[in-house]
Amino acid sequence: MRVHNFSAGPAQLPLPVLERAAAELTDWRGTGMSVLEDSHRGKDFIACAAQAEAAFRRVAALPDNYRVLFLAGGATGQFSAVPANLAARGATAAFINTGQWSAKAAKEAKRQGLNVVTIADESASHYTTTPDPASLIIPADAAYLHYTPNETIGGVEFPYVPDAGDTPLVADFSSTYLSRPVDFSRFGVVYGGAQKNLGPAGLAVVLVRDDLLDRARPDVPAIWDWRTMVDKDSMLNTPPTFSVYLLGLILEWMEEQGGLATIGAANEAKARSLYEAIDASDFYANPVEPRSRSWMNIPFTLADPALDADFLAGAAREGLANLKGHRSVGGMRASLYNAMGADGVAALIDYMTEFERVHG
Amino acid sequence: MRVHNFSAGPAQLPLPVLERAAAELTDWRGTGMSVLEDSHRGKDFIACAAQAEAAFRRVAALPDNYRVLFLAGGATGQFSAVPANLAARGATAAFINTGQWSAKAAKEAKRQGLNVVTIADESASHYTTTPDPASLIIPADAAYLHYTPNETIGGVEFPYVPDAGDTPLVADFSSTYLSRPVDFSRFGVVYGGAQKNLGPAGLAVVLVRDDLLDRARPDVPAIWDWRTMVDKDSMLNTPPTFSVYLLGLILEWMEEQGGLATIGAANEAKARSLYEAIDASDFYANPVEPRSRSWMNIPFTLADPALDADFLAGAAREGLANLKGHRSVGGMRASLYNAMGADGVAALIDYMTEFERVHG
């Protein structure tokens, strides 16, 4: 019995992808070995990685002047790698603070020696808002502007792409990567962990515009040296091969679904139905200002927190898993990534309605 | 049909481990989800990671004053992390150069600002030797001594553990990790990529003696900050969960085999039988001095390199895969990690004998 898994990440994956991976886990495409066992220098894996990159470019509609890197260490690794690739120690970088993930990115940039200027800080609203786009003033000497399009914990999402002018725009897309069409030409660097919409934990997908490849410090760690990794097709060292393979399968599945236009529309519809159910009730509440509500991560509270444990226990009995909210926010959180079907959201809403009928 | 896979890494894994992973890839231990999909903050995965660590400690007979870390970025990531955790910029570290991997570790230590003193350099023998232990003189101010117990490319292995005195001894165990009993109390830090004896690519297993945890630079990248990762049970950020899970299954399999004493004896016997076949023939040759021959990676050349392509094509037809030698060494290389059975080595020797009979 498969559950509906609302985990914020690692997260639900498409069942056909898992079934295919299971079927070929001891004999991959006639090689007589698992993809887990094959050399990353062999023709089969090189083709697998090249196919994943080509599929990513197609699905994302990525402009030709961007490189795609498959790197180890997740988004938190790139928190360290971005400053080391883009700015000297002591340089200035601008950050927008909309929650715990953007704050962590800024903290690590400081550790890497940057002068971090926070040009917008939403902590006063307890991270339930995004800034007015007209309020964003970028220091003239900023090496880049960093922001987090979707905050996984707060469930806050930018309804716009900030206008950074000539300053390179850098974004942590971890929890919204390939969840809808995006004009990537607006960005200088995009990065994100795969473990939400793109596959298993252990892989960061990094997109770098060509003109930003040669700004690295001499001591950037080798495995995060974007220029070297571009020249080595992300294989300076052994890449996380199984993660790249699964990413390729997931991108195939995304193309079978109709690509980002279809997937984005489905994601919007899933989120809207859950927000409508929450807003129609006095029993449930979501704290985020409507224009900044995330399609991906939807926190909600019960009017009486004493019922939280009952709610979660009953949900688990109904096959609705991983709904407990982040410890810093409390209550519940439903993450509705690409692989969450409309049936899963409908089952959650049915359960919420019934729970309110009994306990409300 | 499963082949015998002699890849240097990623490498052959135990078939029962792959079969179990395949069987539970869509429903892991009754959770109704894959281990790939489960939150790393949930009780099931936390138990899985704790079991893997406990099994590692048991199998390795690791003393209590060592921490076990599961980190992203492989051994090449630790090439950057070791200097940043152990020494200030400008400090001295001693290196033994026995091949490409120790050279790469030293190069990255230089990039991270260390004064690298090479106290033994085997390049004059084309990396077919290890130094005389009595010749190793460690500078008094060295923050640590680094060496590579087994060189995957050259097939050179130390027949002894260097005596580093009071200097912390640091070793890249990637291609010999848990291949036989080792007295880990001789070491300050041990690290290695998992993709040889311990599982899939994408995971480094790092062992740190307690007294070495608090020497890090303030700007060590967060995901490689050993102290932080000890305090966070290797989960400052999302770990490569599937790799940790598979490591746990492989450690279970190792215990079923009888542990490191049994596995080490089997590895020695496998290697001995292949070296004996090579040495008994004028058609095949291994260039490494006998006392420094690796149990794990056995390069060999054919008397006539014009036959290399025929040898490899015939081997592939016999289900003997990934025998092509590293491009820098040429010829063949057979990697005989823990999961390579004696039957695979026997099949290789039979094939070599028949090939020599026809072409010799």
XYZ file of C-alpha atoms in Angstrom:
720
model
C 0.000 0.000 0.000
C 1.467 3.348 -1.066
C 0.687 6.359 1.103
C 0.174 9.958 0.030
C 3.439 11.451 1.222
C 3.383 15.165 2.077
C 7.035 15.313 3.160
C 8.855 18.594 2.533
C 11.845 16.680 1.204
C 13.072 14.103 0.512
C 9.617 13.825 -0.979
C 7.199 11.717 -2.945
C 8.490 10.527 -6.315
C 6.453 9.349 -9.310
C 5.529 5.680 -8.813
C 6.366 4.728 -12.435
C 9.879 6.087 -11.895
C 10.366 4.027 -8.731
C 8.960 0.921 -10.411
C 11.333 1.309 -13.347
C 14.317 1.905 -11.051
C 13.382 -1.196 -9.042
C 12.978 -3.318 -12.176
C 16.446 -2.458 -13.472
C 18.279 -2.263 -10.136
C 20.195 -5.514 -10.699
C 20.506 -5.315 -14.498
C 20.527 -1.863 -15.984
C 19.656 -1.639 -19.660
C 21.245 -4.936 -20.535
C 24.619 -4.168 -18.962
C 24.374 -7.058 -16.510
C 24.979 -4.664 -13.644
C 23.162 -2.013 -11.662
C 23.537 1.658 -12.521
C 24.810 1.812 -8.929
C 27.724 -0.396 -9.955
C 28.714 1.064 -13.294
C 31.781 3.206 -13.805
C 31.012 6.886 -14.271
C 33.729 6.858 -16.960
C 31.961 4.199 -19.033
C 29.921 4.937 -22.141
C 26.608 3.887 -20.578
C 26.762 6.261 -17.647
C 28.200 9.100 -19.712
C 25.212 8.713 -22.052
C 22.853 8.587 -19.060
C 24.249 11.852 -17.657
C 24.192 13.539 -21.059
C 20.557 12.495 -21.534
C 19.651 13.902 -18.113
C 21.272 17.210 -18.964
C 19.601 17.386 -22.370
C 16.226 16.572 -20.814
C 16.738 19.212 -18.141
C 17.518 21.817 -20.813
C 14.404 20.845 -22.787
C 12.050 20.765 -19.808
C 13.406 24.023 -18.350
C 13.605 25.726 -21.781
C 17.048 26.816 -20.642
C 18.794 29.393 -22.836
C 21.961 28.230 -24.600
C 24.234 30.551 -22.629
C 23.689 28.642 -19.382
C 25.639 25.597 -18.177
C 23.985 22.782 -16.208
C 26.026 21.259 -13.378
C 25.204 18.166 -11.309
C 27.089 18.627 -8.042
C 27.321 16.951 -4.657
C 26.452 18.622 -1.387
C 22.941 19.878 -2.025
C 21.826 23.478 -1.744
C 23.637 23.904 1.564
C 26.867 23.100 -0.230
C 26.084 25.836 -2.735
C 25.537 28.265 0.165
C 29.344 27.984 0.477
C 30.080 27.578 -3.226
C 28.156 30.615 -4.499
C 30.230 33.197 -2.602
C 33.476 31.367 -3.440
C 32.599 31.287 -7.145
C 31.254 34.821 -7.475
C 33.010 37.169 -5.088
C 36.314 37.866 -3.365
C 36.532 37.895 0.419
C 35.381 41.295 1.636
C 33.122 41.930 -1.351
C 29.494 42.969 -0.913
C 26.488 40.831 -1.770
C 22.806 41.732 -1.373
C 20.337 39.314 0.243
C 16.567 39.242 0.641
C 15.509 37.579 3.883
C 12.168 35.793 3.638
C 12.754 32.895 5.976
C 15.065 30.306 7.412
C 16.598 29.199 4.117
C 17.482 32.671 2.890
C 18.851 33.436 6.356
C 21.033 30.315 6.254
C 22.344 31.255 2.809
C 23.250 34.723 4.107
C 24.908 33.305 7.231
C 27.135 31.052 5.151
C 27.994 33.912 2.766
C 29.192 35.866 5.817
C 31.261 32.868 6.908
C 32.814 32.896 3.451
C 33.918 36.480 4.057
C 31.258 38.504 2.284
C 29.817 41.784 3.405
C 26.148 40.758 3.425
C 23.689 43.620 2.938
C 20.114 42.584 3.651
C 18.004 44.765 1.348
C 14.665 43.390 2.535
C 13.844 41.566 5.740
C 10.456 39.934 6.283
C 11.161 38.682 9.792
C 8.827 41.328 11.274
C 5.857 39.495 9.706
C 7.192 36.196 11.062
C 8.069 35.334 7.479
C 4.542 35.447 6.105
C 5.251 38.039 3.402
C 7.464 38.890 0.466
C 8.780 42.431 -0.055
C 7.205 45.042 -2.284
C 9.249 44.756 -5.498
C 9.550 48.560 -5.694
C 11.280 48.584 -2.287
C 14.297 46.568 -3.431
C 17.353 48.829 -3.695
C 20.524 46.960 -4.627
C 23.888 48.441 -3.567
C 25.874 49.507 -6.622
C 28.870 47.414 -5.560
C 26.939 44.185 -4.927
C 28.581 41.180 -6.580
C 25.141 39.589 -6.745
C 21.616 39.629 -5.329
C 20.529 36.418 -3.615
C 16.978 35.366 -2.824
C 14.921 32.249 -2.143
C 11.935 32.051 -4.518
C 10.136 29.573 -2.235
C 10.691 29.147 1.492
C 10.027 25.492 2.319
C 9.447 26.097 6.022
C 7.306 29.214 5.975
C 5.423 28.315 2.819
C 6.152 31.734 1.328
C 6.727 32.182 -2.376
C 7.679 35.200 -4.446
C 4.886 36.125 -6.870
C 7.502 37.853 -9.029
C 11.154 37.654 -10.065
C 13.088 40.559 -8.530
C 14.486 43.058 -11.008
C 18.214 43.036 -10.297
C 19.202 45.247 -13.204
C 22.809 44.545 -14.142
C 23.531 42.787 -10.843
C 23.620 38.996 -11.259
C 20.525 37.460 -9.694
C 21.182 34.255 -7.723
C 18.340 32.057 -6.517
C 17.943 28.942 -4.376
C 15.208 27.102 -6.267
C 15.356 23.946 -4.115
C 11.675 23.692 -3.284
C 10.224 25.117 -6.483
C 12.613 23.783 -9.155
C 10.810 22.859 -12.375
C 7.402 23.166 -10.740
C 6.150 25.572 -13.463
C 7.562 27.517 -16.414
C 10.249 30.030 -15.393
C 12.136 32.557 -17.520
C 15.628 31.476 -16.507
C 17.187 34.250 -18.606
C 16.359 36.565 -15.704
C 18.919 34.775 -13.515
C 22.685 34.697 -13.279
C 22.867 31.544 -11.158
C 20.169 29.108 -10.109
C 20.805 26.240 -7.726
C 18.825 23.764 -5.726
C 18.810 20.401 -4.046
C 17.102 17.691 -6.062
C 15.198 16.139 -3.187
C 11.885 17.958 -3.709
C 10.824 17.948 -7.352
C 13.865 16.421 -9.038
C 14.732 13.180 -7.292
C 16.734 11.843 -4.402
C 18.799 13.691 -1.827
C 22.488 14.153 -2.525
C 22.446 16.158 -5.727
C 22.442 19.873 -6.448
C 21.496 21.080 -9.915
C 23.282 24.362 -10.640
C 22.649 26.613 -13.640
C 25.340 29.204 -14.361
C 25.260 31.891 -17.027
C 28.466 31.733 -19.071
C 29.736 35.188 -18.134
C 29.759 34.234 -14.427
C 31.998 31.182 -14.754
C 35.361 32.846 -14.260
C 35.011 34.862 -11.068
C 36.009 32.141 -8.608
C 38.468 32.532 -5.768
C 41.667 30.513 -6.217
C 40.749 28.384 -3.202
C 37.192 27.446 -4.103
C 36.907 23.735 -3.186
C 37.646 21.712 -6.299
C 34.322 19.871 -6.403
C 32.453 23.204 -6.411
C 34.676 25.010 -8.901
C 32.016 25.757 -11.512
C 34.485 26.426 -14.355
C 36.341 23.163 -13.726
C 33.097 21.258 -13.441
C 31.823 22.749 -16.718
C 35.033 21.655 -18.426
C 34.736 18.164 -16.870
C 31.007 17.631 -17.556
C 30.417 17.608 -13.761
C 32.853 14.690 -13.433
C 36.037 16.061 -11.921
C 35.407 13.327 -9.367
C 32.874 10.515 -9.084
C 29.428 12.127 -9.285
C 26.412 10.851 -7.304
C 25.570 8.553 -10.206
C 22.304 7.080 -8.943
C 20.908 10.540 -8.267
C 21.761 11.669 -11.799
C 20.146 8.528 -13.202
C 16.941 9.056 -11.198
C 16.851 12.725 -12.212
C 16.897 11.540 -15.825
C 13.955 9.205 -15.214
C 12.009 11.968 -13.488
C 12.624 14.386 -16.346
C 11.332 11.733 -18.787
C 8.242 11.404 -16.620
C 7.818 15.198 -16.618
C 7.918 15.253 -20.409
C 5.317 12.458 -20.501
C 3.091 14.615 -18.281
C 3.246 17.387 -20.889
C 6.125 19.435 -19.525
C 6.137 22.458 -17.274
C 3.032 24.156 -18.644
C 0.878 21.153 -17.734
C 2.706 20.466 -14.489
C 2.527 24.107 -13.430
C -1.205 24.248 -14.066
C -1.703 21.063 -12.051
C 0.415 22.426 -9.197
C -1.553 25.669 -9.121
C -4.845 23.747 -9.080
C -3.684 21.427 -6.278
C -2.557 24.350 -4.132
C -5.691 26.385 -4.823
C -7.973 23.556 -3.755
C -6.144 23.166 -0.435
C -6.041 26.915 0.277
C -9.755 27.146 -0.518
C -10.497 24.365 1.934
C -8.401 26.081 4.610
C -9.921 29.520 3.995
C -13.480 28.171 3.943
C -13.054 26.898 7.491
C -12.549 28.604 10.858
C -11.019 25.360 12.088
C -7.900 25.599 9.883
C -5.705 28.599 9.128
C -2.739 29.485 6.935
C -0.777 32.548 8.064
C 0.759 33.658 4.758
C -0.421 36.780 2.913
C -2.457 35.545 -0.067
C -0.237 36.935 -2.825
C 2.846 35.174 -1.372
C 1.356 31.765 -0.695
C 3.449 28.846 -1.878
C 2.158 26.268 -4.331
C 4.672 23.810 -2.965
C 4.571 23.971 0.849
C 1.343 24.790 2.636
C 1.553 25.160 6.409
C -1.706 25.228 8.325
C -2.721 25.240 11.961
C -5.690 23.823 13.814
C -7.732 26.242 15.914
C -6.952 24.062 18.930
C -3.320 22.830 18.933
C -4.315 20.217 21.508
C -5.888 18.343 18.584
C -2.640 18.215 16.558
C -1.629 14.750 17.719
C -5.089 13.326 16.993
C -5.082 14.949 13.574
C -1.726 13.408 12.693
C -2.606 9.973 14.042
C -5.866 9.910 12.114
C -4.133 11.115 8.955
C -1.575 8.329 9.220
C -4.418 5.797 9.496
C -5.839 7.211 6.254
C -2.499 6.874 4.464
C -1.677 10.588 4.636
C 1.965 10.734 5.749
C 4.490 13.333 6.896
C 2.003 16.133 7.590
C 3.635 17.343 10.786
C 4.688 20.970 10.488
C 8.247 22.189 10.879
C 9.170 22.499 14.555
C 9.729 26.262 14.176
C 6.211 26.885 12.797
C 4.153 24.150 14.442
C 0.864 22.761 13.220
C 0.814 20.949 9.887
C 2.532 21.311 6.553
C 1.451 19.730 3.290
C 4.099 19.735 0.571
C 2.570 19.341 -2.874
C 5.477 18.775 -5.230
C 5.136 17.608 -8.828
C 4.729 13.946 -7.919
C 1.803 14.587 -5.528
C -1.354 13.729 -7.452
C -4.634 15.619 -7.298
C -6.031 12.467 -5.681
C -3.649 12.897 -2.755
C -4.745 16.494 -2.202
C -8.407 15.481 -2.493
C -7.849 12.740 0.087
C -6.243 15.255 2.445
C -9.113 17.727 2.047
C -11.673 14.954 2.634
C -9.847 13.956 5.794
C -9.619 17.572 7.001
C -13.344 18.061 6.399
C -14.238 14.922 8.300
C -11.845 15.750 11.148
C -13.435 19.193 11.491
C -16.929 17.647 11.440
C -16.002 15.376 14.351
C -13.839 17.764 16.375
C -14.937 21.227 15.220
C 22.428 -12.231 -16.672
C 24.757 -10.602 -14.137
C 28.320 -9.932 -15.222
C 31.467 -10.059 -13.115
C 32.173 -6.350 -12.804
C 35.817 -5.375 -12.269
C 35.138 -1.625 -12.213
C 37.436 0.457 -10.007
C 34.422 2.346 -8.690
C 31.518 2.716 -8.659
C 31.889 -1.002 -8.328
C 30.159 -4.329 -7.967
C 27.779 -4.576 -5.017
C 26.512 -7.716 -3.287
C 23.575 -9.109 -5.267
C 21.465 -9.819 -2.135
C 21.792 -6.133 -1.201
C 20.617 -4.989 -4.624
C 17.747 -7.488 -4.582
C 16.598 -6.273 -1.196
C 16.854 -2.623 -2.233
C 14.845 -3.394 -5.376
C 12.194 -5.289 -3.425
C 11.578 -2.395 -1.034
C 12.087 0.499 -3.456
C 8.389 1.399 -3.585
C 7.453 0.389 -0.026
C 10.215 0.586 2.526
C 9.707 -1.481 5.665
C 5.966 -0.987 5.715
C 6.079 2.808 5.495
C 4.153 2.867 2.215
C 6.933 4.900 0.640
C 10.443 4.477 -0.694
C 13.459 5.241 1.469
C 14.177 7.701 -1.355
C 10.999 9.566 -0.427
C 11.149 9.575 3.339
C 12.041 12.635 5.378
C 15.515 12.497 6.879
C 13.961 14.027 10.014
C 11.496 11.146 10.469
C 11.958 8.340 12.969
C 12.413 5.651 10.307
C 15.325 7.299 8.546
C 16.935 8.450 11.779
C 16.847 4.823 12.942
C 18.249 3.696 9.587
C 21.189 6.116 9.845
C 21.830 5.205 13.473
C 21.860 1.505 12.565
C 24.324 2.160 9.753
C 26.636 4.011 12.113
C 26.383 1.313 14.791
C 27.085 -1.397 12.206
C 30.064 0.548 10.882
C 31.485 0.843 14.384
C 31.016 -2.895 14.990
C 32.448 -4.019 11.657
C 35.410 -1.629 11.854
C 35.992 -2.309 15.570
C 36.242 1.459 15.860
C 37.494 2.781 19.206
C 34.998 4.845 21.229
C 36.972 8.070 20.889
C 36.255 8.333 17.165
C 33.209 9.932 15.535
C 31.667 8.546 12.331
C 30.411 11.100 9.799
C 28.383 10.472 6.638
C 29.120 13.431 4.366
C 28.421 14.504 0.809
C 31.090 15.190 -1.782
C 33.140 12.003 -1.697
C 36.836 11.796 -0.979
C 37.578 14.708 -3.313
C 35.375 16.870 -1.118
C 37.450 15.816 1.870
C 40.613 16.813 -0.010
C 39.285 20.354 0.631
C 37.693 19.638 3.999
C 40.708 18.026 5.704
C 42.960 21.115 5.473
C 40.079 23.416 6.440
C 39.287 21.296 9.505
C 42.830 20.651 10.679
C 45.098 23.573 9.830
C 45.193 27.332 9.431
C 46.188 28.862 6.104
C 49.964 28.908 5.896
C 50.427 25.922 8.203
C 52.589 22.969 7.199
C 51.307 19.498 6.409
C 53.329 16.447 5.375
C 52.315 14.285 2.422
C 53.495 10.966 1.031
C 53.151 10.804 -2.755
C 52.470 7.306 -4.045
C 50.264 8.088 -7.016
C 47.586 10.188 -8.596
C 45.249 10.219 -5.628
C 47.811 11.275 -3.056
C 49.017 13.917 -5.538
C 45.487 15.235 -5.955
C 45.021 15.416 -2.187
C 48.273 17.394 -1.878
C 47.320 19.730 -4.734
C 44.026 20.584 -3.068
C 45.747 21.096 0.315
C 47.989 23.658 -1.412
C 44.909 25.339 -2.896
C 43.547 25.550 0.628
C 46.649 27.494 1.636
C 48.827 24.825 3.245
C 52.570 24.538 3.006
C 52.741 20.999 1.645
C 55.962 19.143 2.431
C 56.298 15.909 0.464
C 58.306 13.617 2.729
C 58.387 10.704 0.280
C 57.809 10.715 -3.455
C 57.500 7.490 -5.422
C 57.083 9.121 -8.822
C 60.604 8.033 -9.844
C 59.414 4.403 -9.873
C 56.343 5.433 -11.898
C 54.330 4.816 -8.767
C 55.110 1.127 -8.430
C 56.550 1.341 -4.906
C 55.880 2.512 -1.377
C 58.571 4.223 0.685
C 60.831 2.519 3.188
C 59.101 3.198 6.523
C 62.434 4.155 8.105
C 62.848 6.948 5.529
C 59.790 8.890 6.643
C 60.855 12.045 8.503
C 57.951 14.244 9.539
C 58.564 17.984 10.002
C 58.122 18.945 13.643
C 55.602 21.655 12.771
C 53.390 19.474 10.542
C 49.694 19.788 11.407
C 49.227 16.269 10.071
C 50.705 13.550 7.874
C 48.556 12.510 4.905
C 48.884 9.336 2.866
C 46.838 7.088 0.610
C 46.919 3.488 1.878
C 45.821 2.151 -1.513
C 46.263 3.883 -4.870
C 43.341 2.845 -7.074
C 45.061 3.739 -10.336
C 48.558 2.369 -9.773
C 47.457 -0.657 -7.768
C 49.949 0.180 -5.022
C 49.197 -0.500 -1.399
C 51.117 0.234 1.789
C 52.145 -2.986 3.541
C 52.358 -1.012 6.791
C 50.786 1.915 8.616
C 53.273 4.819 8.786
C 54.475 5.710 12.262
C 53.519 9.358 12.607
C 54.477 9.689 16.265
C 52.480 12.515 17.829
C 51.539 13.976 14.456
C 47.934 13.165 13.504
C 47.897 10.581 10.729
C 45.279 11.257 8.013
C 44.463 8.640 5.383
C 42.304 8.404 2.261
C 40.920 4.885 2.579
C 38.573 5.148 -0.422
C 39.679 2.019 -2.258
C 40.560 -0.145 0.742
C 37.901 0.834 3.292
C 36.725 -2.123 5.379
C 38.487 -4.612 3.113
C 40.346 -6.246 6.047
C 40.892 -5.600 9.779
C 42.653 -2.282 10.473
C 43.832 -0.812 13.762
C 42.061 2.525 13.423
C 43.559 3.751 16.694
C 46.714 4.498 14.682
C 44.892 7.236 12.779
C 43.749 10.760 13.524
C 41.363 11.048 10.582
C 40.232 8.464 8.052
C 38.052 9.310 5.087
C 36.932 7.699 1.886
C 34.311 7.623 -0.807
C 31.798 4.814 -0.409
C 31.721 3.767 -4.058
C 34.254 0.934 -3.829
C 33.584 -1.330 -0.845
C 30.818 0.570 0.939
C 28.071 1.318 -1.524
C 27.006 3.896 -4.056
C 28.770 7.057 -5.160
C 27.890 10.274 -3.389
C 28.870 9.514 0.183
C 32.090 10.001 2.136
C 32.534 8.152 5.413
C 34.806 10.180 7.697
C 36.264 8.990 11.020
C 37.623 11.709 13.300
C 39.389 11.239 16.618
C 37.737 13.403 19.252
C 40.753 15.585 19.963
C 40.872 16.723 16.313
C 37.326 18.054 16.126
C 37.947 21.623 17.178
C 40.759 22.829 14.934
C 38.639 24.081 12.036
C 39.016 27.397 10.295
C 36.093 29.765 10.838
C 35.228 29.566 7.141
C 35.202 25.801 6.654
C 32.142 25.136 4.456
C 29.213 24.325 6.724
C 28.512 20.867 5.285
C 32.119 19.829 5.972
C 32.440 21.339 9.430
C 33.209 18.134 11.310
C 32.318 19.534 14.748
C 28.961 20.803 13.544
C 28.272 17.540 11.754
C 29.133 15.533 14.873
C 26.708 17.655 16.872
C 24.018 17.243 14.183
C 24.477 13.477 13.603
C 25.638 14.269 10.038
C 22.326 16.030 9.365
C 23.026 19.744 9.344
C 21.398 19.516 5.934
C 19.675 16.737 4.012
C 22.141 13.841 3.829
C 22.396 11.529 0.800
C 19.769 9.292 2.363
C 19.750 6.462 -0.168
C 23.525 6.107 0.066
C 23.351 5.870 3.860
C 20.581 3.264 3.589
C 22.570 1.144 1.118
C 25.682 1.434 3.286
C 23.622 -0.027 6.120
C 22.529 -2.967 3.966
C 26.109 -3.592 2.866
C 27.360 -3.558 6.447
C 24.671 -6.115 7.348
C 25.898 -8.257 4.454
C 29.485 -7.877 5.688
C 28.481 -9.116 9.130
C 26.693 -12.070 7.520
C 29.944 -12.894 5.702
C 31.724 -13.117 9.063
C 33.087 -9.604 9.339
C 36.452 -8.186 8.381
C 38.589 -11.183 9.372
C 36.732 -13.429 6.934
C 36.416 -10.741 4.268
C 40.097 -9.824 4.551
C 41.181 -13.442 4.157
C 38.957 -13.818 1.113
C 40.329 -10.603 -0.400
C 43.904 -11.733 0.140
C 43.157 -15.113 -1.455
C 41.432 -13.523 -4.476
C 44.356 -11.165 -5.059
C 46.972 -13.867 -4.556
C 45.352 -16.147 -7.122
C 45.348 -13.384 -9.744
C 48.937 -12.294 -9.036
C 50.049 -15.927 -9.228
C 48.393 -16.304 -12.626
C 50.043 -13.097 -13.848
C 53.468 -14.012 -12.503
C 53.299 -17.569 -13.886
C 52.986 -16.169 -17.401
C 55.280 -14.175 -19.681
C 52.187 -13.006 -21.529
C 50.879 -10.888 -18.614
C 52.747 -8.553 -16.305
C 52.075 -6.419 -13.219
C 54.595 -3.626 -12.630
C 54.249 -3.161 -8.874
C 56.959 -4.263 -6.443
C 55.651 -7.410 -4.746
C 55.509 -6.083 -1.170
C 53.366 -3.102 -2.279
C 50.866 -4.903 -4.481
C 47.261 -3.984 -3.895
C 44.632 -6.531 -2.940
C 41.989 -4.242 -4.359
C 43.192 -2.967 -7.748
C 45.403 -5.133 -9.931
C 46.701 -3.548 -13.128
C 48.259 -5.839 -15.687
C 49.536 -5.478 -19.223
C 49.648 -7.820 -22.177
C 53.039 -8.478 -23.754
C 51.600 -7.133 -27.016
C 49.397 -4.058 -26.470
C 47.991 -4.571 -29.968
C 45.954 -7.404 -28.423
C 44.332 -5.181 -25.780
C 41.168 -4.542 -27.783
C 40.716 -8.243 -28.560
C 41.265 -9.124 -24.909
C 38.614 -6.654 -23.754
C 36.090 -7.665 -26.422
C 36.513 -11.342 -25.593
C 36.245 -10.630 -21.877
C 32.997 -8.750 -22.414
C 31.600 -11.753 -24.320
C 32.462 -13.913 -21.297
C 30.651 -11.556 -18.897
C 33.861 -10.004 -17.533
C 33.187 -6.263 -17.503
C 35.113 -3.034 -16.941
C 38.609 -4.509 -17.248
C 40.084 -1.643 -19.251
C 43.019 -0.070 -17.410
C 43.166 3.557 -16.390
C 44.152 5.757 -19.320
C 47.326 6.886 -17.507
C 48.582 3.296 -16.995
C 47.155 1.455 -19.995
C 46.539 -2.279 -20.256
C 44.005 -3.845 -17.930
C 42.916 -3.362 -14.350
C 40.910 -5.805 -12.272
C 39.391 -4.351 -9.130
C 38.552 -7.032 -6.582
C 36.527 -5.312 -3.891
C 34.589 -7.109 -1.174
C 31.605 -7.906 -3.388
C 33.715 -9.607 -6.077
C 33.371 -13.330 -5.506
C 36.135 -15.903 -5.853
C 34.100 -17.242 -8.791
C 34.580 -13.963 -10.629
C 38.325 -14.056 -10.139
C 38.442 -17.706 -11.229
C 36.459 -16.841 -14.358
C 38.894 -14.032 -15.137
C 41.912 -16.312 -14.690
C 40.311 -18.987 -16.888
C 39.696 -16.398 -19.563
C 43.269 -15.053 -19.323
C 44.682 -18.568 -19.612
C 42.587 -19.350 -22.668
C 43.404 -15.991 -24.272
C 47.114 -16.641 -23.794
C 46.757 -20.152 -25.239
C 45.177 -18.736 -28.397
C 47.247 -15.551 -28.772
C 50.447 -16.279 -26.840
